[in-house]
Amino acid sequence: MNGITLTLRVLHHGEKHLARHLVAVAERHRTEHEVHHVATDLAVWSREHVQRLTDTGHHYGVKLGDPPHPSDSGVLATLREKAADAVGRRPEPGLLLLRDLRELHLGATENSLHWEMLAQAAQAAKDDRLLALVSSCHPQTLRQMRWSNTMIKNISAQILTSL
Amino acid sequence: MDASVDRIAQPWGGRTPYGRHEVWPARVDTHLEEGVAPDDVQRWVRAASILHSDGDAMDIAVVDGRMVGVRGRAQDRVNHGRLGPKDLFGWQANASSGRLTRPLVRRGGRLVETDWATAMDRIVSRSRSLLQEKGPGSIGFYTTGQLFLEEYYTLAVLARAGIGTNHLDGNTRLCTSTAAEALKESFGCDGQPGSYDDIDHADAIALFGHNLAETQPVQWMRVLDRLEGADPPRLVCVDPRPTQVARRATVHLAPRGGTNVALLNALLHEIIRTGRVDHAYVEAHTVGFEELEARVAECTPAWAAGICDVPAARIAEAAEILGSADRLLSTVLQGVYQSHQATAAAVQINNIHLIRGMLGRPGAGVLQMNGQPTAQNTRECGANGDLPGFRNWENDQHVADLAKVWNVDPKQIPHYAPPTHAMQMFRYAEQGSIRMLWVSGTNPAVSLPELSRIRSILSQERLFVVVQDLFLTETAQLADVVLPAATWGEKTGTFTNADRTVHLSDKAVDPPGEARPDLDIFLDYARRMDFRDKDGGPLVHWHDPESAFEAWKRCSAGRPCDYTGLTYGKLRGPSGIQWPCNEDAPDGTERLYTDGISWAHPDRCETYGKDLVTGASDSVVEYRSLNPDGKAMIKAAAYLPPHEEPGAEYPFQLTTGRTIYHFHTRTKTGRVPQLNAAAPDVWVEVSVADADERDLNEGDLVEVATPRGALRGRVRVTDIRPGLLFVPFHYGYWDTPGGKGPDGSTPGRAANETTVTDWDPVSKQPLFKTAAAALTLVERGGGRAAPAPTTTASVPSRSGGVTATAGGPSASVAQSDGAPWHGREEGSR
Ligand code: SF4
């Protein structure tokens, strides 16, 4: 396995993880409506990235899995939603939300760094297929980072000063 | 052309055709109370409409200290003497029984009358203890789109610099925040580029999700008059309902709900493909064209047809009109703003104008409209989630400048995060971090989405709710303190319509009982709270409308919405005046951006922009590198499917909206006999195909349900697009047995029982047009008709059995030709 396939694998794992995490956060914070809806939309991007990484992997003889199904979480999701409703009237979930947003931000940042590495390798290897993949996926990863950052910025003052 | 017209049966009155580039002939509409002749009128007092965003100029007729009617002002450039049905009849609500005349406080669970000192004491002592124990973030203000500029400005100063809270917004969040955001994203700054006079010059008018006929009836009269004159404009209408606009359109597109971005991308694709781009304009005045070109490259009409369910050929026809127009005017409203991807779609409409160079010339304009009459003022004054004077909260220079105007430390003005938007304020209240919410002139218990949630938030024990209004609204019934306010005609102030025209509205009569102007209430609060500037002087140092206006002028100086050239005296002249009005433009400014883009420079812009999908903020560094010279920004956006789509359980799309005979939550219009009779109760519009398939008929009682709640209404079968239901919004409960909400005796009636808590991540405007719903028959109509008008978008598909809407003698309005009126002016008797 060379460095490129290794990075594809790491990214595949990272995007899959982020997609799942975005969906989990969306469910956990269903009463934070903006987070709920936007995180759900952003999970779609990561699932697309996973799919495209899988497809690209074929060309390098790497077998990567398919993206997680959007509603793979079943019973667990229902539980999380119920929990979200139950605590909707309390302030402490604000802290949990900040923690979740921070984790999302770090996850996206990690992916972004791996896209960066892949882009460098693609250029060195003059691999246009890989470069096209990176240039269409990486901007969306950056937007996921900016979103979690913006949300943290917008709500942390209220949450942290009201405890 | 002296005539008497039933203006309920004919909402737009008689025609005065005129040709392109001609002056719209005046027509003076007058309605006086029965038994009052024009000669009996003792005083005519200058005012303008606050029942819509046109700001139609009018005079209030007064006899013995009582309002007895209204008359349009022929000299005013906005309406040339015309009035819409709501203005002609709406003034009667002021005198209706049920006006609040004394403050109320909650004692032992009930609201009881009290005096002003007691009521204000309660508010002040709660404010003080919250400030001390929990800090300024525990207090929020939620205001309206119907106060006056002086009142918003005073509120903004006392909230932002007095309390020091970030939580101040207007219900204009439901109405106009996408308009503001779209202008900021494209031009770096808020401010309507065009003018209503563009209607006189355009050869193509495109109405995007804008039922102009019902929301701005006077400007629709203008369009109708053009359609009957020489060289009429071609109309493009995008609306899923068979509105009067759709019926007169050259091309009508009725897309599936939530697909505006797909449709607009296809229109842009066609305009670019057919080579209709004004490359010289794009080169000189914009950045970002290449990205748009790439983004829409695949967005063919056939692609969009699959998403929007409109024929590809119609999309191509519409694009042909937009692409070949010599002067194109576009107008935009709630069909875009309250729908999925609101800002992204509104920005694509700006893009059409930018790539075609259709700005800054007579007839070439964009009207990103307001639904609320004084929404523009909440935006300017910073009462709606911006800093006053279109200052950028992320630009320290701008904050320092504002701090200088107010003579406070910049730290006293919260600017660590964007001002909190209304939906987030309610979330904070739900969570318990906001403990006091002061609601002025708005009725969230009817107008916000998912009403059962809103009612439960407002009824919380730990939340102290202050409501300041004219009537005991659904929201006021849940309050801890209720303050009786004066309204239009009972107080003096200025306000600004959707095309930046400032009008002065004078006090004509006294308010009832102890009701007070909103300005007096805010001034009283500021005095009792003893807010100080940094030298120990009073922070709010004005004392009446005119001194408040003068204070605002200082705050607006040098800003895009510069009022420094205006005075109350000047506003008592012949007509309203458009800002900016200053030394350089003493008569006001008809159109912005006549010489390129003026406010988008990184040092001057109101915002550094946001991601159109996620709402994430861009940084100043990104803004500078993207747009170093301050040009207009062409921002592309990809289509995203709506968050709630119909399925097996909820097979319909549900949309909601206003109609011509009622205004927000019907607090006033529901108390006006002519308006109430024309549309007395909620109804449900169903397409012919869906009605046939489910064996539903006119007048059948049905239930419309979503995962949030349900309402009941009678069926009106119309030519609405199949698969879509329409329910008029804001029928509430004050005129039902339930009083403030549904209960055992009152089924759900408000459209917002059903709507989803979701908002556009960019403008934070709630989505009222994209719910999935189920429809079930409750009871056969047995020959009854739905309480829906026949004159509007709800015109029945088959008219059999439905009586035509009419107002009878009490709705009779005199229409006279526009010769300047020679009568007694204000104060002459
Ligand atoms: S459009 Fe509005 S401002 Fe104009 S007449 Fe109507 S209700 Fe009035």
Tab-separated table of C-alpha atoms in Angstrom, chain A:
chain	number	residue	atom	x	y	z
A	1	MET	CA	0.000	0.000	0.000
A	2	ASN	CA	1.486	3.339	-0.990
A	3	GLY	CA	0.900	6.695	0.639
A	4	ILE	CA	-1.952	7.660	-1.632
A	5	THR	CA	-4.021	4.595	-0.926
A	6	LEU	CA	-3.225	4.960	2.748
A	7	THR	CA	-4.539	8.539	2.713
A	8	LEU	CA	-7.628	7.470	0.771
A	9	ARG	CA	-8.305	4.941	3.474
A	10	VAL	CA	-7.830	7.398	6.310
A	11	LEU	CA	-10.048	9.957	4.605
A	12	HIS	CA	-12.678	7.378	3.838
A	13	HIS	CA	-12.762	6.512	7.499
A	14	GLY	CA	-12.794	10.166	8.542
A	15	GLU	CA	-15.628	11.197	6.231
A	16	LYS	CA	-17.660	8.166	7.220
A	17	HIS	CA	-17.152	9.037	10.841
A	18	LEU	CA	-18.105	12.686	10.249
A	19	ALA	CA	-21.246	11.708	8.336
A	20	ARG	CA	-22.354	9.513	11.220
A	21	HIS	CA	-21.443	12.094	13.781
A	22	LEU	CA	-23.348	14.847	11.959
A	23	VAL	CA	-26.453	12.683	11.907
A	24	ALA	CA	-26.034	11.794	15.574
A	25	VAL	CA	-25.629	15.453	16.554
A	26	ALA	CA	-28.663	16.372	14.453
A	27	GLU	CA	-30.746	13.861	16.372
A	28	ARG	CA	-29.321	14.629	19.777
A	29	HIS	CA	-30.059	18.342	19.308
A	30	ARG	CA	-33.381	18.183	17.577
A	31	THR	CA	-34.627	21.088	19.705
A	32	GLU	CA	-31.706	23.202	18.456
A	33	HIS	CA	-33.451	23.579	15.180
A	34	GLU	CA	-30.765	25.204	13.093
A	35	VAL	CA	-28.187	22.664	14.206
A	36	HIS	CA	-30.606	19.857	13.546
A	37	HIS	CA	-31.438	20.873	9.988
A	38	VAL	CA	-28.049	22.093	8.814
A	39	ALA	CA	-26.121	19.167	10.308
A	40	THR	CA	-28.485	16.847	8.458
A	41	ASP	CA	-27.737	18.681	5.196
A	42	LEU	CA	-24.000	18.625	5.851
A	43	ALA	CA	-24.028	14.890	6.478
A	44	VAL	CA	-25.095	14.497	2.841
A	45	TRP	CA	-21.813	16.062	1.724
A	46	SER	CA	-19.740	13.641	3.778
A	47	ARG	CA	-21.722	10.691	2.479
A	48	GLU	CA	-21.037	11.881	-1.055
A	49	HIS	CA	-17.358	12.158	-0.208
A	50	VAL	CA	-17.360	8.594	1.093
A	51	GLN	CA	-18.996	7.374	-2.101
A	52	ARG	CA	-16.536	9.205	-4.299
A	53	LEU	CA	-13.594	7.969	-2.264
A	54	THR	CA	-14.900	4.428	-2.632
A	55	ASP	CA	-15.236	4.875	-6.394
A	56	THR	CA	-11.779	6.392	-6.653
A	57	GLY	CA	-10.366	3.608	-4.498
A	58	HIS	CA	-11.337	1.101	-7.176
A	59	HIS	CA	-8.807	2.657	-9.543
A	60	TYR	CA	-6.068	2.058	-7.034
A	61	GLY	CA	-7.176	-1.437	-6.178
A	62	VAL	CA	-8.336	-0.404	-2.702
A	63	LYS	CA	-11.664	-1.731	-1.475
A	64	LEU	CA	-13.436	0.859	0.647
A	65	GLY	CA	-16.968	0.465	1.959
A	66	ASP	CA	-20.131	2.308	0.889
A	67	PRO	CA	-21.398	5.349	2.746
A	68	PRO	CA	-23.535	4.772	5.823
A	69	HIS	CA	-27.217	4.777	5.102
A	70	PRO	CA	-28.787	8.078	6.121
A	71	SER	CA	-31.164	6.412	8.572
A	72	ASP	CA	-28.994	3.576	9.775
A	73	SER	CA	-29.361	4.527	13.377
A	74	GLY	CA	-32.879	3.167	13.999
A	75	VAL	CA	-33.709	2.569	17.636
A	76	LEU	CA	-30.734	4.514	18.876
A	77	ALA	CA	-31.846	7.567	16.924
A	78	THR	CA	-35.312	7.399	18.408
A	79	LEU	CA	-33.814	7.186	21.849
A	80	ARG	CA	-31.616	10.181	21.184
A	81	GLU	CA	-34.601	12.165	19.871
A	82	LYS	CA	-36.635	11.320	22.952
A	83	ALA	CA	-33.751	12.398	25.117
A	84	ALA	CA	-33.493	15.671	23.151
A	85	ASP	CA	-37.160	16.426	23.747
A	86	ALA	CA	-36.944	15.556	27.424
A	87	VAL	CA	-34.071	17.916	28.099
A	88	GLY	CA	-35.271	20.626	25.700
A	89	ARG	CA	-36.263	22.865	28.597
A	90	ARG	CA	-32.960	22.710	30.472
A	91	PRO	CA	-29.799	24.770	30.064
A	92	GLU	CA	-27.186	22.031	30.530
A	93	PRO	CA	-27.678	20.561	27.041
A	94	GLY	CA	-26.128	23.801	25.838
A	95	LEU	CA	-22.794	22.552	27.141
A	96	LEU	CA	-23.298	19.241	25.432
A	97	LEU	CA	-24.104	21.068	22.217
A	98	LEU	CA	-20.900	23.085	22.447
A	99	ARG	CA	-18.943	19.890	23.010
A	100	ASP	CA	-20.602	18.220	20.022
A	101	LEU	CA	-19.965	21.204	17.774
A	102	ARG	CA	-16.341	21.236	18.865
A	103	GLU	CA	-16.005	17.539	18.008
A	104	LEU	CA	-17.604	18.125	14.609
A	105	HIS	CA	-15.217	20.971	13.985
A	106	LEU	CA	-12.210	18.872	14.908
A	107	GLY	CA	-13.436	15.976	12.770
A	108	ALA	CA	-13.878	18.241	9.754
A	109	THR	CA	-10.492	19.834	10.389
A	110	GLU	CA	-8.813	16.458	10.433
A	111	ASN	CA	-10.489	15.551	7.151
A	112	SER	CA	-9.443	18.871	5.700
A	113	LEU	CA	-5.816	18.205	6.530
A	114	HIS	CA	-6.033	14.818	4.872
A	115	TRP	CA	-7.574	16.357	1.750
A	116	GLU	CA	-4.677	18.786	1.785
A	117	MET	CA	-2.194	15.905	1.928
A	118	LEU	CA	-3.990	14.085	-0.861
A	119	ALA	CA	-3.940	17.229	-2.999
A	120	GLN	CA	-0.194	17.537	-2.557
A	121	ALA	CA	0.374	13.897	-3.439
A	122	ALA	CA	-1.943	14.184	-6.458
A	123	GLN	CA	0.011	17.131	-7.783
A	124	ALA	CA	3.322	15.426	-7.315
A	125	ALA	CA	2.015	12.291	-9.020
A	126	LYS	CA	0.353	14.400	-11.774
A	127	ASP	CA	-2.796	12.452	-11.049
A	128	ASP	CA	-5.693	14.434	-12.522
A	129	ARG	CA	-8.359	12.053	-11.315
A	130	LEU	CA	-7.254	12.467	-7.751
A	131	LEU	CA	-6.867	16.219	-8.104
A	132	ALA	CA	-10.409	16.505	-9.449
A	133	LEU	CA	-11.685	14.503	-6.496
A	134	VAL	CA	-9.918	16.719	-3.995
A	135	SER	CA	-10.909	19.973	-5.629
A	136	SER	CA	-14.566	19.062	-5.603
A	137	CYS	CA	-14.665	17.624	-2.060
A	138	HIS	CA	-12.251	19.718	-0.059
A	139	PRO	CA	-14.183	23.013	-0.339
A	140	GLN	CA	-17.205	21.327	1.223
A	141	THR	CA	-15.090	20.087	4.109
A	142	LEU	CA	-13.903	23.644	4.659
A	143	ARG	CA	-17.511	24.787	4.692
A	144	GLN	CA	-18.335	22.156	7.325
A	145	MET	CA	-15.514	23.562	9.428
A	146	ARG	CA	-16.696	27.132	9.010
A	147	TRP	CA	-20.224	26.208	9.917
A	148	SER	CA	-19.315	24.513	13.191
A	149	ASN	CA	-17.018	27.407	13.994
A	150	THR	CA	-19.751	29.966	13.314
A	151	MET	CA	-22.277	28.096	15.436
A	152	ILE	CA	-19.841	27.907	18.337
A	153	LYS	CA	-19.123	31.598	17.999
A	154	ASN	CA	-22.794	32.551	17.867
A	155	ILE	CA	-24.093	30.605	20.837
A	156	SER	CA	-21.256	30.132	23.288
A	157	ALA	CA	-21.594	33.515	24.992
A	158	GLN	CA	-25.223	32.895	25.882
A	159	ILE	CA	-24.645	29.321	26.985
A	160	LEU	CA	-21.554	29.939	29.059
A	161	THR	CA	-22.756	33.098	30.788
A	162	SER	CA	-26.140	31.700	31.731
A	163	LEU	CA	-25.052	28.634	33.667
